[in-house]
Structure formats: C-alpha cells, structure tokens
Coordinates of C-alpha atoms (C1' of nucleotides) in Angstrom, one line a residue:
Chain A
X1230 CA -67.8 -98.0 -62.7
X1231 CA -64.5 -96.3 -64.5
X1232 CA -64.7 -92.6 -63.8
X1233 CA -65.3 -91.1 -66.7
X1234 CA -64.9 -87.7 -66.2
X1235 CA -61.1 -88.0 -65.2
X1236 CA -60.7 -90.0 -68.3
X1237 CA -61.9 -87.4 -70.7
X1238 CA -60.3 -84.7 -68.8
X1239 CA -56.5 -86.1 -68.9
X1240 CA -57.5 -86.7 -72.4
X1241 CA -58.0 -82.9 -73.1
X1242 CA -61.7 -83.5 -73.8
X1243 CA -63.8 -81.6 -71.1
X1244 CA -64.6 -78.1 -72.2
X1245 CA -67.1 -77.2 -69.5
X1246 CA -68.9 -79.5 -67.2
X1247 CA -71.8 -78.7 -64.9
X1248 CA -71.4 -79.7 -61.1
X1249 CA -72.4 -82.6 -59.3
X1250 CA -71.5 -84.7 -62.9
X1251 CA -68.4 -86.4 -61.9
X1252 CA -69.8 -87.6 -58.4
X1253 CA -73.3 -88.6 -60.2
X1254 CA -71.8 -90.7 -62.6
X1255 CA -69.0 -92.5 -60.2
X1256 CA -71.7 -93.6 -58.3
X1257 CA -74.5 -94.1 -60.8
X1258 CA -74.9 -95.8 -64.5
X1259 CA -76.3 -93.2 -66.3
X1260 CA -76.9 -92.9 -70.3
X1261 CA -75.6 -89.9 -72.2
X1262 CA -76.2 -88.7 -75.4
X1263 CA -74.6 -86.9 -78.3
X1264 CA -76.5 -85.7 -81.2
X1265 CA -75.5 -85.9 -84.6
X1266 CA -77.3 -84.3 -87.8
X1267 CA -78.3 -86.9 -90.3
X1268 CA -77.5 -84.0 -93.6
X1269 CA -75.5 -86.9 -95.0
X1270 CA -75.3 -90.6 -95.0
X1271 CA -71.9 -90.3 -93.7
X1272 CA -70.0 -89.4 -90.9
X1273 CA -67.2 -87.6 -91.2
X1274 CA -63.9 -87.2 -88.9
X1275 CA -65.5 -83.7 -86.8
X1276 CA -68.7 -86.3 -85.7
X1277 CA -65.7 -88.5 -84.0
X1278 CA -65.2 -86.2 -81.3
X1279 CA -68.5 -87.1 -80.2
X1280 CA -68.7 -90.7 -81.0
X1281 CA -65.5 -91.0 -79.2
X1282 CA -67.1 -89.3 -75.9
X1283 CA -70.1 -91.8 -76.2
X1284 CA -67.2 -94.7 -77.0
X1285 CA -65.4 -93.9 -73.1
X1286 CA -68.8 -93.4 -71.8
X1287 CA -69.5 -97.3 -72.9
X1288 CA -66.1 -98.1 -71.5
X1289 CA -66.5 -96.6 -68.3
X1290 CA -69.3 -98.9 -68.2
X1291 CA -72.4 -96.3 -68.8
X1292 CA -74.9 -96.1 -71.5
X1293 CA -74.4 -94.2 -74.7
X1294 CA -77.3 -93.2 -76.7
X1295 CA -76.1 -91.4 -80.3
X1296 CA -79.3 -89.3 -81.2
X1297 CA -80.4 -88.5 -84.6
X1298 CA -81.5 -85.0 -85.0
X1299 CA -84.1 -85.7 -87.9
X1300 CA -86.0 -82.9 -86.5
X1301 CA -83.6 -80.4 -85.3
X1302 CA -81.7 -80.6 -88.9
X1303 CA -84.1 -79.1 -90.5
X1304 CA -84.4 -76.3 -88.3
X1305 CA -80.2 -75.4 -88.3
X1306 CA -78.5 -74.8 -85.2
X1307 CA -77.7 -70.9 -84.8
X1308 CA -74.8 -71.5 -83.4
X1309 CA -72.9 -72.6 -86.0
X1310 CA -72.5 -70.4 -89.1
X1311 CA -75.2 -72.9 -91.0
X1312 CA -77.7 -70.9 -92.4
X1313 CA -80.9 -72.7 -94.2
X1314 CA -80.7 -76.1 -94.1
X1315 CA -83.0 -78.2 -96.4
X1316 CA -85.6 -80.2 -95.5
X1317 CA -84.8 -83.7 -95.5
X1318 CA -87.8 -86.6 -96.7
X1319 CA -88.5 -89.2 -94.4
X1320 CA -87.2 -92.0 -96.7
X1321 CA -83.9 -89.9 -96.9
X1322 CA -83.8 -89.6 -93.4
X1323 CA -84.2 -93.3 -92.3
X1324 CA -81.4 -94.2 -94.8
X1325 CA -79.1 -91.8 -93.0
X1326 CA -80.0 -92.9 -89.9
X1327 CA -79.4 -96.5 -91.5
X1328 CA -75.9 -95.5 -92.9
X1329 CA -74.6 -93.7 -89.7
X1330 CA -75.8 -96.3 -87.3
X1331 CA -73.6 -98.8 -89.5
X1332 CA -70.9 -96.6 -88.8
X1333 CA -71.1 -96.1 -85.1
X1334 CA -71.5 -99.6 -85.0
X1335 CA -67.8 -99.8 -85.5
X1336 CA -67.2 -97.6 -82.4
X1337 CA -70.0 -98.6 -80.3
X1338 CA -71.8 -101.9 -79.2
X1339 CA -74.9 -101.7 -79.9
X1340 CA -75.2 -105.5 -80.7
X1341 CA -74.6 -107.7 -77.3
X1342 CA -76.9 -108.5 -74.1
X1343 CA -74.7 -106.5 -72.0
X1344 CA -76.7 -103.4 -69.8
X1345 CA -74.8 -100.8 -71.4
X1346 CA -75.4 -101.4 -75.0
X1347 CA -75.3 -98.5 -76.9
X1348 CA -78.6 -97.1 -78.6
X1349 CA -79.5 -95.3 -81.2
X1350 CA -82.6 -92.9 -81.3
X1351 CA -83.7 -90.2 -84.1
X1352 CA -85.6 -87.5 -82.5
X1353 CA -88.3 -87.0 -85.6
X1354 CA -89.7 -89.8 -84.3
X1355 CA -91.0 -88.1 -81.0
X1356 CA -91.2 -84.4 -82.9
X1357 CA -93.2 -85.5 -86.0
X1358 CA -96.4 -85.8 -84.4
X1359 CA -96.0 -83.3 -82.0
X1360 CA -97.9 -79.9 -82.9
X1361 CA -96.7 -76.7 -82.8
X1362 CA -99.8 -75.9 -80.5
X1363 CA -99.0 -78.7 -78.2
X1364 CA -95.3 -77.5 -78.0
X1365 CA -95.8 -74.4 -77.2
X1366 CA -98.4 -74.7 -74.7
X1367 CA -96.5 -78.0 -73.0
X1368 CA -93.0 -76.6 -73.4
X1369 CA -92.4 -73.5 -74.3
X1370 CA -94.4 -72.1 -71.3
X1371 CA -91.8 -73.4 -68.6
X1372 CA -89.0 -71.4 -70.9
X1373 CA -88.7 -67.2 -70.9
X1374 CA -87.7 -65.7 -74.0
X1375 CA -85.4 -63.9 -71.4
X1376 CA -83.5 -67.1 -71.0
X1377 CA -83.0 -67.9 -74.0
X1378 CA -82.2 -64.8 -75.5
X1379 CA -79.3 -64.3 -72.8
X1380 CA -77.9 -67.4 -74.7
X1381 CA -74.5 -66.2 -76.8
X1382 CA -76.0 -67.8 -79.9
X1383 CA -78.9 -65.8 -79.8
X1384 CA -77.6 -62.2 -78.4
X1385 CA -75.0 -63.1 -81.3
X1386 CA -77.4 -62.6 -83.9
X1387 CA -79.7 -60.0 -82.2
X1388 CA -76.6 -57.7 -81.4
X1389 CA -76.2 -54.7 -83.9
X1390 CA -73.2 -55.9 -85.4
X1391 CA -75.7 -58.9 -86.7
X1392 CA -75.9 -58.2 -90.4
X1393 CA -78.3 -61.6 -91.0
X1394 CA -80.7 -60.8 -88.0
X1395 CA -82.6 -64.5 -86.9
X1396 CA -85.5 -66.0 -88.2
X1397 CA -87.9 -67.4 -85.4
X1398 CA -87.5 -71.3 -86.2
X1399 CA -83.8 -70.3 -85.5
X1400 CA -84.8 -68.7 -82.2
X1401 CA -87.0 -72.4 -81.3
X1402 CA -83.9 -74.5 -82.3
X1403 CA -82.7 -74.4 -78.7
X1404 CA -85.8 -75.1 -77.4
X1405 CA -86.6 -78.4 -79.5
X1406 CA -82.8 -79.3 -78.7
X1407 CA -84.1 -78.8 -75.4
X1408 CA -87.0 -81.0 -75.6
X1409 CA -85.0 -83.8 -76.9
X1410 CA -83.1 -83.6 -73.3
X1411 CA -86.4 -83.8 -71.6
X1412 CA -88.1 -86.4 -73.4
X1413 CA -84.8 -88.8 -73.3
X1414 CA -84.9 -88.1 -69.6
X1415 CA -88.2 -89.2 -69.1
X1416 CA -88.2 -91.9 -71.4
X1417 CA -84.9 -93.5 -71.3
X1418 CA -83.8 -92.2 -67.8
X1419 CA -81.3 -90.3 -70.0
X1420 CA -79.3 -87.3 -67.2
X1421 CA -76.3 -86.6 -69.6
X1422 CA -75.9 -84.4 -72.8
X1423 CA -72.8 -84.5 -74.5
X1424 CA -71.4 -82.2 -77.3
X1425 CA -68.8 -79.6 -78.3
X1426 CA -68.3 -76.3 -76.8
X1427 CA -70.6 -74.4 -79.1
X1428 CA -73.7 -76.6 -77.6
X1429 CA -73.5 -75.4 -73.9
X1430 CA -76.1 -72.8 -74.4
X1431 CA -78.2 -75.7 -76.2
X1432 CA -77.5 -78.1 -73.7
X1433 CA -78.4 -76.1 -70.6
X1434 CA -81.6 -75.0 -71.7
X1435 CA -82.4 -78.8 -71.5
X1436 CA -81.0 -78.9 -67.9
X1437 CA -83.4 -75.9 -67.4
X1438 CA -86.1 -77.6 -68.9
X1439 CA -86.2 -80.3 -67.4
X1440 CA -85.7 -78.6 -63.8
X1441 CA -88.6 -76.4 -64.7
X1442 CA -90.7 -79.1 -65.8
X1443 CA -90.3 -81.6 -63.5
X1444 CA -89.1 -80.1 -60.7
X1445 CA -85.8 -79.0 -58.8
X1446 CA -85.5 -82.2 -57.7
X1447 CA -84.6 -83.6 -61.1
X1448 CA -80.6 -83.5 -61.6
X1449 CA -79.6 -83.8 -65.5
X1450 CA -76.1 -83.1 -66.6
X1451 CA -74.0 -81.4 -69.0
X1452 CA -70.6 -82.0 -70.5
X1453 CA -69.4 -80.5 -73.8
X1454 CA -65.1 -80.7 -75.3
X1455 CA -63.5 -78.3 -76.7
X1456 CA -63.6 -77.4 -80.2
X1457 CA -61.4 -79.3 -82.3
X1458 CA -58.8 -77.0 -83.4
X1459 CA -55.6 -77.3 -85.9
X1460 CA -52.4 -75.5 -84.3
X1461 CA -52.2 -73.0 -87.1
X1462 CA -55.8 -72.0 -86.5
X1463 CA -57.3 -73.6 -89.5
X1464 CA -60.2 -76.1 -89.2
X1465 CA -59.9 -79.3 -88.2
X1466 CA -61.3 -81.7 -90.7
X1467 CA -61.0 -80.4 -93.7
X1468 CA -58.8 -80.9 -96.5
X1469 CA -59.0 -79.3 -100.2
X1470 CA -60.9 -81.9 -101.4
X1471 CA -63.8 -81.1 -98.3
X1472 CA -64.7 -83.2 -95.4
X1473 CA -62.9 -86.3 -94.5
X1474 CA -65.4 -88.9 -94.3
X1475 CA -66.0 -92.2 -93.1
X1476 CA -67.4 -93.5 -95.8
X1477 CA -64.4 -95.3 -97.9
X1478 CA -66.4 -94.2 -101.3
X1479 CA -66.1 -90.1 -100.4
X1480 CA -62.9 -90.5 -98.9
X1481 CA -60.6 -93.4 -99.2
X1482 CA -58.8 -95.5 -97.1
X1483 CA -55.5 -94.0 -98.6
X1484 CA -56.7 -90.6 -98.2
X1485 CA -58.4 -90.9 -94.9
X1486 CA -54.8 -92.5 -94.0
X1487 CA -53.4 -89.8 -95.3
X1488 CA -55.3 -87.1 -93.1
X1489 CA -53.9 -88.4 -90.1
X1490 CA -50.5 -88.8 -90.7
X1491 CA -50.1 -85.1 -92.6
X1492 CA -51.3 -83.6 -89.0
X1493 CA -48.7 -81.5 -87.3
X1494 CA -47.0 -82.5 -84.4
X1495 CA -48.9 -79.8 -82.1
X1496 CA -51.9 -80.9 -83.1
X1497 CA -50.6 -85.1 -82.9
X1498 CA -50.2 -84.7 -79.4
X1499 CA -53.5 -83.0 -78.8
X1500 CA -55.8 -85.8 -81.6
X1501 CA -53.8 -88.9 -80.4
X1502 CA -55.5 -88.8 -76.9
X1503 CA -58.9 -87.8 -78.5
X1504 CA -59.1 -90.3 -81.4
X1505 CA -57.0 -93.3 -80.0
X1506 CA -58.1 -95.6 -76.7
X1507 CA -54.1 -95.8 -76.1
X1508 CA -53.6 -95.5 -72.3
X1509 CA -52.1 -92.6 -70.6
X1510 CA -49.1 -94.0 -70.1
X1511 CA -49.0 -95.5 -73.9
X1512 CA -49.4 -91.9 -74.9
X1513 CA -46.4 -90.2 -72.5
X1514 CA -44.2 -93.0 -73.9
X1515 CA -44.9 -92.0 -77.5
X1516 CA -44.7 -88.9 -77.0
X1517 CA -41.5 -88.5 -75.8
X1518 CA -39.9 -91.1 -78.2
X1519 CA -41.5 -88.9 -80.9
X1520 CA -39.8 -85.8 -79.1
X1521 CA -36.5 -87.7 -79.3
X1522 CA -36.8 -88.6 -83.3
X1523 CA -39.6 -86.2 -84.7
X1524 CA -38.6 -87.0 -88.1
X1525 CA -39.9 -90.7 -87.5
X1526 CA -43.5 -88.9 -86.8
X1527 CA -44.5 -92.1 -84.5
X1528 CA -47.1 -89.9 -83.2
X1529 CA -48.6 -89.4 -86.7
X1530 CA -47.9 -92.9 -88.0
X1531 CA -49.5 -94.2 -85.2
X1532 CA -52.6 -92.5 -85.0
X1533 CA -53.0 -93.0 -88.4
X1534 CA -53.2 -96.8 -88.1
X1535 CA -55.4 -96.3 -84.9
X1536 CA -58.1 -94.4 -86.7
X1537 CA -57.8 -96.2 -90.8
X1538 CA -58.1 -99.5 -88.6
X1539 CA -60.8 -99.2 -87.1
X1540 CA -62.9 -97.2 -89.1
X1541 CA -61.7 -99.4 -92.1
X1542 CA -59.8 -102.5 -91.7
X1543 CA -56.0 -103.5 -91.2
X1544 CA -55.8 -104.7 -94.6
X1545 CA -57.1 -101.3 -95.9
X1546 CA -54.6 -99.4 -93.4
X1547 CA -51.8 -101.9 -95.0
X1548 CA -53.2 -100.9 -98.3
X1549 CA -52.5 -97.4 -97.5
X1550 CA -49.3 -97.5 -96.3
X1551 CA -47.9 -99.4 -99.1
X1552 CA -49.1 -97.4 -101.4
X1553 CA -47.5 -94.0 -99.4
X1554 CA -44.2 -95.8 -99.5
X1555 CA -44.3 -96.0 -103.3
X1556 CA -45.4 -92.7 -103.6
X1557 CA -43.8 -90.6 -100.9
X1558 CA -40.3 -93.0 -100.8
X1559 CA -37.7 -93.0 -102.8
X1560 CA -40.3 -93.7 -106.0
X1561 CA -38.6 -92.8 -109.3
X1562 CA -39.8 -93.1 -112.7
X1563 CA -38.3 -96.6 -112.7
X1564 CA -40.2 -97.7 -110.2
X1565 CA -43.4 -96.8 -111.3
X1566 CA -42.4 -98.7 -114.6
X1567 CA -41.6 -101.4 -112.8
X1568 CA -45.1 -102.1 -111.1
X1569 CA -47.2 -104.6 -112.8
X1570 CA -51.2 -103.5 -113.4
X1571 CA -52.5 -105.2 -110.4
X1572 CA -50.0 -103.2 -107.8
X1573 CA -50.6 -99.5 -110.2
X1574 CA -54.4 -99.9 -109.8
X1575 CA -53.8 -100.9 -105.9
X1576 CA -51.3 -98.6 -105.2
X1577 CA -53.3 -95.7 -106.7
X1578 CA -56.9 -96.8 -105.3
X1579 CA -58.3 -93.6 -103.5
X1580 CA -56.1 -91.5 -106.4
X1581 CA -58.7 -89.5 -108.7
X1582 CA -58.7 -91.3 -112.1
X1583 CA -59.6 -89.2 -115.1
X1584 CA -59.4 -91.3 -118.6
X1585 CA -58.7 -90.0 -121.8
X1586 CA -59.0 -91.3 -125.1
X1587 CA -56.5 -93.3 -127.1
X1588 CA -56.9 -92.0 -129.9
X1589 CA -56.8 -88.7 -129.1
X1590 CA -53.8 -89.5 -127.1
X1591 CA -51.8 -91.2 -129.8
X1592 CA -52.4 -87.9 -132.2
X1593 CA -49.7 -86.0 -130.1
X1594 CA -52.6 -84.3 -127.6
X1595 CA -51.2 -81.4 -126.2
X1596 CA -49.8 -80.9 -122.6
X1597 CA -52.3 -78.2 -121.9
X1598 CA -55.2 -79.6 -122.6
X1599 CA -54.0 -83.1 -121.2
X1600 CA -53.6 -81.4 -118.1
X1601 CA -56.8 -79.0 -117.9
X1602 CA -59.6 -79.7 -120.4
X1603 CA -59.2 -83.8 -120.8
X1604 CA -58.2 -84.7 -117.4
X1605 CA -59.5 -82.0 -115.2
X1606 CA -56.2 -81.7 -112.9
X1607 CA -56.5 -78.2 -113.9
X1608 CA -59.2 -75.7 -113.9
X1609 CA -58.2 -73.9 -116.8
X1610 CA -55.4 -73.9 -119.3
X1611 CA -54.3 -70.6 -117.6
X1612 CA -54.0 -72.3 -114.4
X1613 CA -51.9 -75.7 -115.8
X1614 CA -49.7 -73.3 -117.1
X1615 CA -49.1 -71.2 -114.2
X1616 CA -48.2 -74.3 -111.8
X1617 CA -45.9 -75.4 -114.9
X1618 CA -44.2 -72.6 -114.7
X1619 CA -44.0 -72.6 -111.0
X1620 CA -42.6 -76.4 -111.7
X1621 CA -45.1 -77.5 -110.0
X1622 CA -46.1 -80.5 -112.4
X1623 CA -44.4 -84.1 -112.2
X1624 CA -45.2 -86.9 -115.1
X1625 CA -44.3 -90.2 -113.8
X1626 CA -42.3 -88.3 -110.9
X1627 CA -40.6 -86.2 -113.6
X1628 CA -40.7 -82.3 -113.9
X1629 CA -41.9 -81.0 -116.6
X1630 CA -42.2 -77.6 -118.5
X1631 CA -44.5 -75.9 -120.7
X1632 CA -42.4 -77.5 -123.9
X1633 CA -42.9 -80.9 -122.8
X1634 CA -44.7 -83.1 -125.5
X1635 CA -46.1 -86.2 -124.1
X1636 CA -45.9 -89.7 -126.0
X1637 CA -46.3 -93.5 -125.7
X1638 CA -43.1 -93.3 -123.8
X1639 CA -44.9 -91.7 -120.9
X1640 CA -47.4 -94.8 -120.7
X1641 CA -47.3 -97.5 -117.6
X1642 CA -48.2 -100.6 -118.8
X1643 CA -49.0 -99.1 -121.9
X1644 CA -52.3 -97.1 -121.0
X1645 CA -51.5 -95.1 -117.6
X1646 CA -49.7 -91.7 -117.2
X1647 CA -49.1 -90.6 -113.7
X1648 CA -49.3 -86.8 -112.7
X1649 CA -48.4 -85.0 -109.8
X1650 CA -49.7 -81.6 -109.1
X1651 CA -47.0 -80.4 -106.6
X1652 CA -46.0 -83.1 -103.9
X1653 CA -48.6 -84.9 -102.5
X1654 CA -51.6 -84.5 -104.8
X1655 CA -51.8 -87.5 -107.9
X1656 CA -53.5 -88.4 -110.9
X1657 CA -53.5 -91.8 -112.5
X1658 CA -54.9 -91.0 -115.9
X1659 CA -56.0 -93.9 -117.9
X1660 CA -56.0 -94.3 -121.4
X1661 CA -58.6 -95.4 -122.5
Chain B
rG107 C1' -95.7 -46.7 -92.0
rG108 C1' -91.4 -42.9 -91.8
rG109 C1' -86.0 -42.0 -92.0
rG110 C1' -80.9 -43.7 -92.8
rG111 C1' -77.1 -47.3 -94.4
rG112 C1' -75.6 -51.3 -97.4
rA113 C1' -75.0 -55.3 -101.6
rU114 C1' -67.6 -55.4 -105.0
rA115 C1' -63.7 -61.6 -106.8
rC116 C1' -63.4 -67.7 -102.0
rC117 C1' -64.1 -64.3 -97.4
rG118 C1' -63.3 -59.3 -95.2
rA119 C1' -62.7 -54.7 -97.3
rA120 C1' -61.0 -50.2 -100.7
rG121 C1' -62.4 -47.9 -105.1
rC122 C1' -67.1 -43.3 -106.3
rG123 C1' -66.4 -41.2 -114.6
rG124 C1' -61.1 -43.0 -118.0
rU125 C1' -54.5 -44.9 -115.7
rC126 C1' -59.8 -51.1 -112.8
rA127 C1' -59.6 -57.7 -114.0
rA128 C1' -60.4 -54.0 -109.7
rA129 C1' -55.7 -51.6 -103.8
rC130 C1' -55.0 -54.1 -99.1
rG131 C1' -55.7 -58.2 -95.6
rG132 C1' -57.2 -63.3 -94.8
rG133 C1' -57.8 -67.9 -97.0
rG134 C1' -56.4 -71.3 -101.2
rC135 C1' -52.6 -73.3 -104.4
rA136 C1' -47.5 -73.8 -105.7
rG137 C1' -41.9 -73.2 -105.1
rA138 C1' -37.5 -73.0 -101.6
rC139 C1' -36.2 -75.0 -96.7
rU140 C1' -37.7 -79.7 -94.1
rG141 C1' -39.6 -84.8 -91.6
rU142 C1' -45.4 -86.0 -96.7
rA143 C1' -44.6 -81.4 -89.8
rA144 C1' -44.5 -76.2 -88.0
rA145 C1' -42.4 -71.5 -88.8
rU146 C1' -40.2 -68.5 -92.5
rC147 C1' -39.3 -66.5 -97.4
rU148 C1' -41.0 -66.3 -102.7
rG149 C1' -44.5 -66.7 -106.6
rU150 C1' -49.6 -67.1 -107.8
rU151 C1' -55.1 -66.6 -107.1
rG152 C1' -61.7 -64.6 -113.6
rG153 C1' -61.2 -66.9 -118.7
rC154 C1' -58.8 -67.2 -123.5
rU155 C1' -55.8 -68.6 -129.3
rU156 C1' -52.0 -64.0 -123.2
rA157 C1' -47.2 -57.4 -125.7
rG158 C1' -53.8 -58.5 -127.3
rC159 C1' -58.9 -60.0 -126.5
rC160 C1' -63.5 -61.6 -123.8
rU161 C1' -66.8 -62.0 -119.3
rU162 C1' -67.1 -59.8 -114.2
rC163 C1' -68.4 -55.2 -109.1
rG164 C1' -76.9 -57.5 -106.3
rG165 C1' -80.7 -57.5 -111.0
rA166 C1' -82.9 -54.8 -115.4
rG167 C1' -82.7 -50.5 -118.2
rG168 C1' -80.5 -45.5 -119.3
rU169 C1' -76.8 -41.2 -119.6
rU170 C1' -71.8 -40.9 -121.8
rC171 C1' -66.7 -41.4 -126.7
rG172 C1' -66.1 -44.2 -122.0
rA173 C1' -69.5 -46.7 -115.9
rA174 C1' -67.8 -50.8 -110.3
rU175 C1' -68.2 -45.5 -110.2
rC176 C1' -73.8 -41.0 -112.6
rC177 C1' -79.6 -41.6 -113.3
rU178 C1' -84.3 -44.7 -113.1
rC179 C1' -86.8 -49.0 -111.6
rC180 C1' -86.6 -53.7 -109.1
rU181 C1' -84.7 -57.5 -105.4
rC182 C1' -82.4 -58.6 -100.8
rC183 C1' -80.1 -57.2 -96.0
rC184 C1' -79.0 -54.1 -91.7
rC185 C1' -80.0 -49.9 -88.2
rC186 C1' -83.1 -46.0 -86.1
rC187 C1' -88.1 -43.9 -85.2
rA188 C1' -93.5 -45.4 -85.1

RNA sequence: GGGGGGAUACCGAAGCGGUCAAACGGGGCAGACUGUAAAUCUGUUGGCUUAGCCUUCGGAGGUUCGAAUCCUCCUCCCCCCA
C-alpha cells in the first residue's frame, strides 16, 4: 500500500484533509470516490483534477469509484455560481454516463480481475426510487438545518449581500450529496470522498451523516485539492472557444495540444505534477533544465505530450505537433504553397473550416465580406475591419489591409485560402 | 399583508430631460516587446452602405420638439416589518 496522501500532497493536490485519513488509508484498502455531473457527454480538462486523484488512488493500490451524479445534476450545486440546471431524461443520462465511462476508461482500470478495479456508479440509480417522504423522514432527521446552514455555500446565499436568495432544492443539494456518501458507505464499504475545495462543506455533511446515522464508531473520510487556478487569476480550462474537452470532436487533438503547451510557466510547474504521473524526481529535473533554457518550454512541451497521449493517442499528439511546426515555425507563404492536399487537410485538422462558393469567389468577392459574412471569422464587417486595421489579419501568412483584393493567386491547391486572425487563431477556408 | 430599494452593454457600476451608443473598472480581442510564456505599454470592444444612419438602457404604453432619464401599468429580484 503506496501512501497516497504524501503522494498527492508533494504533488500540490491536498487542499484540506480530515484527520486520521492518511494513517487509515496506509494501513487499509479503502475505495474513494469523486463525483462528476453527467451535463455533457464529455469530460472536459477541469473533471481531470479529479480523475487524476481517483487515477493515484488506483496506483497507490486502493479502489476508485468515479460517481455519476444523475441525481444531484439536476438539483445544481450552490456552491458553484450554476444557477438552474435542466433536467436531464434518463435515455440522455445513461448515454453520458456511457460516453464518460469510455473516457475514464483511459485513465482508470476498470477492465482487469485485479481487487482494485475501478468502478463506476450513477447515483439516480439509488435516488430515483427513493421518495421525498422516505428521505426526509430516513435522512434528513439525523441532519439540523443549523448544520447545514453554518455551511459557507449556504450562509453565502442567505447573507444580505445575496441578491439571488436560495431556492429550497438548492438548500437539499448537500444533503442528497450527503446521502450518496452514506449509501456508498454502506453499500460498497466506500470511507473516502474526494473533490475540489469548493465540496468540503458537501463532503462533510456526508462524514456527519454517516456518523449520525450509524454511529460514532463509523470513520469516513474527506479529502478535497485545491482549486485549479491560472497564475494570472483567470480560469483554468477555458479558452475563447469554451471548455477544452476530451472529446476529440469538440476539441481537437491539435487544439487540446495546444492548450497545454500555451500554459505559462507558473502555472507548468504547478499542472505538470497534477496532470502527469512523472515521478518527483522526473519533475525537479525538468524543471530546472526548463529554468536554465525557458525559451525551449520543456515543461510545456512535455506536458503537452503527457496529457494529448493519453487522452488521445501518440499518433494524434505527433499529428499535432507537426502541424504546430508548420504553423508556428518559420512557415511562409511558400511553404504553405508547397504542401500537397493530403498534408493542408492534415495539417489543419482541428482548424475551423468555413467553405465558400466558387463562384462567388471567382467574381472578385470582396475582403469584407470574405472575412465576416461568408466565412464567419468575423462577427461583423465592422469588426473585420477594425482587426484590419489593427493588422491583425494574415492570408496565407501575409498581412493584409483594408485595400487588399483577394484572387486565384491566393488559392492552395487551387481551392484553399488560409487566414489568420492575429497569431495563433486559423482558418482554412475552402472553396467550394 | 405592510414599507423600502433595485433591474443599464460580456460582468460590475455611473448616468436621472437634450452635449448618451451611454463615464469608469474588470474581462475579451488585437498590436508592440518576447519564448505560441508572464509582466508592461498601445489600440479596440452594438450594427451598417461609417464626417452620416439604424437598433439598444427589465416589458408594454404615455407625456415631450426630444426619454436610459418624467408618468401609468406589468414582470422579476433584494431588504425590513407582520
């Protein structure tokens, strides 16, 4: 039995943990969980935080249980800003559950005869049934409103400076959470809740729960990490385009690449011991060679492959870092003209791909409406011109102005324009 | 049930009859500098056929030459008292 409390904690990942955890668990397997809303049929890269905790519980040779809140995501966690959520159908639901279990699978075992194999669990399946008089005659008796309004969540949105005030499903949600603690204890011998810093309150009131319920005899645990953050205080996650997801069809293995090697070095440091297995030692190495030649960015270029590798393959991470070369290297208009079809379209996989007609192409269309109305680079016309006046625009990795008039010259292969709105974002526009 | 406060652009927040497409801050985007980093500086941030015009200040009406600003009704939110 690996301790795995001192393995999250040199990696930066222990926020708060209750005591007696880190003796518990170095002499007993235990399972922990994690739970993840199943609002989309993908994860995306804030849910790896989590999956990673459950992946070094595995390692460390205890069980990891990732739980599906299809109950408690239709309630919405008060905690977080999330206001209404919608209510998810059950068909929906499974097919999330289907599509994020396929995903873990690539983090987790959930497959071989070992002990420890992971499992997966969706926690409608133990709420649907249950009625609300049931629950709160069985549950919510061993809990005082007292306790839970004391929670920060909650005195968060009762406190005068509350604008929204709380509905009453808000006020159950830590309760249910709570259940789901209790019933994994008692069912699957389950002592561990995992999550980020914003779930303490959530997390305790389980630990309460089940103490309450069962008696103080009953030890379950708590562990949450802190809150991904980005150096420059922005969130972690996001990028214009919205969430970076797993899923290669909302986010693709170039972007997703592409994420990870744009992070700052502050923040490389701080994400390559959270998202990589690489061994302490591994880590001090890189980092200091990364110290010594920050313009190589090892740390970024390495996590990068880490992450696109596993969550996709090595032939998509190879993909991707071909096709940064050509675009971020020392890529000239000759260059471009000098790929054939098959290495454009591979090159520029992932790249949006707006198509314009031919014909209106060959009548002299105009740059404006190229770059706004037909294409959709741009908003509006007002806003193509701005960034072409702020020389923001590149054709085929040339600057162009307002004047420029665009003709078969410009076309790759004789049917693709290239545009670049400032540096890094492109646009292979095909003609169609 | 009674009383008070509020709803302004992506967010926060000014404006309280014309000079308001709406101050300021944050965020976003872009440019310079760099290492596809950070910090910094600069520009920009409703739309258009851009010295002009059109649509926007919770919703619907009204007063006025003219309304984000005044009046009426409605919707939603917050606070205090019961």
């Amino acid at each position: 039995m690996k301790n795995f409390v001192e393995e999250l904690r040199w990696r930066g990942m222990i926020h708060d943990v209750m005591p007696g955890t880190e003796e518990y668990m170095n002499k007993n397997m235990t399972s922990g969980y994690v739970g993840i809303d199943p609002t989309a049929d993908s994860l995306h890269i804030g849910h790896l935080v989590g999956v990673m905790m459950l992946k070094h519980l595995q390692l460390a040779g205890h069980r990891p249980i990732a739980l599906v809140g299809g109950a408690t995501g239709m309630i919405g966690d008060p905690s977080g800003k999330s206001q209404e959520r919608s209510l998810l159908d059950e068909a929906t639901l499974r097919k999330n559950e289907n599509e994020l279990k396929k995903q873990l699978a690539k983090f987790l075992d959930f497959e071989s005869d070992v002990e420890n194999r992971a499992l997966l669990v969706n926690n409608y399946d133990w709420m649907k049934n249950f009625t609300f008089l049931e629950f709160i005659r069985d549950i919510g008796k061993h809990i005082t409103v007292n306790y839970m309004m004391a929670k920060e969540s909650v005195k968060k949105r009762i406190g005068a400076d509350s604008k929204t005030g709380m509905s009453f499903t808000e006020f159950s949600y830590q309760l249910v959470q709570g259940y789901d603690f209790l019933y994994l204890y008692e069912h699957e011998n389950c002592k561990l809740q995992m999550g980020g810093a914003d779930q303490w309150g959530n997390i305790t009131t389980g630990t309460e729960l089940i103490r309450r319920k069962l008696g103080h005899e009953n030890e379950a645990f708590a562990l949450t990490c802190p809150l991904i953050t980005k150096a420059d205080g922005g969130k972690f996650g996001k990028t214009e385009s919205g969430n970076v997801w797993l899923d290669p069809e909302r986010t693709s293995p170039y972007e997703f690449y592409q994420f990870w090697l744009n992070v700052s070095d502050e923040d490389a440091k701080k994400y390559i011991k959270i998202f990589t297995l690489l061994s302490q030692k591994e880590i001090e190495q890189l980092i200091k060679e990364h110290g010594e030649a920050p313009h190589l960015r090892i740390l970024q270029k390495t996590l990068a492959q880490d992450i696109t590798t596993r969550v996709h393959s090595k032939a998509d991470y190879e993909a991707a870092v071909e096709a940064s070369q050509i675009l971020f290297g020392k890529g000239t208009t000759e260059t471009l003209k000098k790929l054939d079809e098959r290495m454009l379209l591979n090159v520029f996989k992932g790249v949006p791909q707006p198509e314009v007609q031919r014909s209106e192409f060959d009548m002299g269309i105009g740059l404006l409406d190229f770059l706004a109305a037909k294409t959709g680079i741009f908003k509006s016309n007002g806003e193509a011109r701005r960034m072409l006046k702020d020389r923001a625009v590149m054709i085929n990795k040339n600057r162009v102005d307002e004047n420029y008039q665009l003709s078969s010259t410009d076309l790759l292969n004789n049917r693709y324009v290239i545009v670049q709105k400032g540096k890094k974002n492109y646009f292979l526009i095909k003609i169609v």
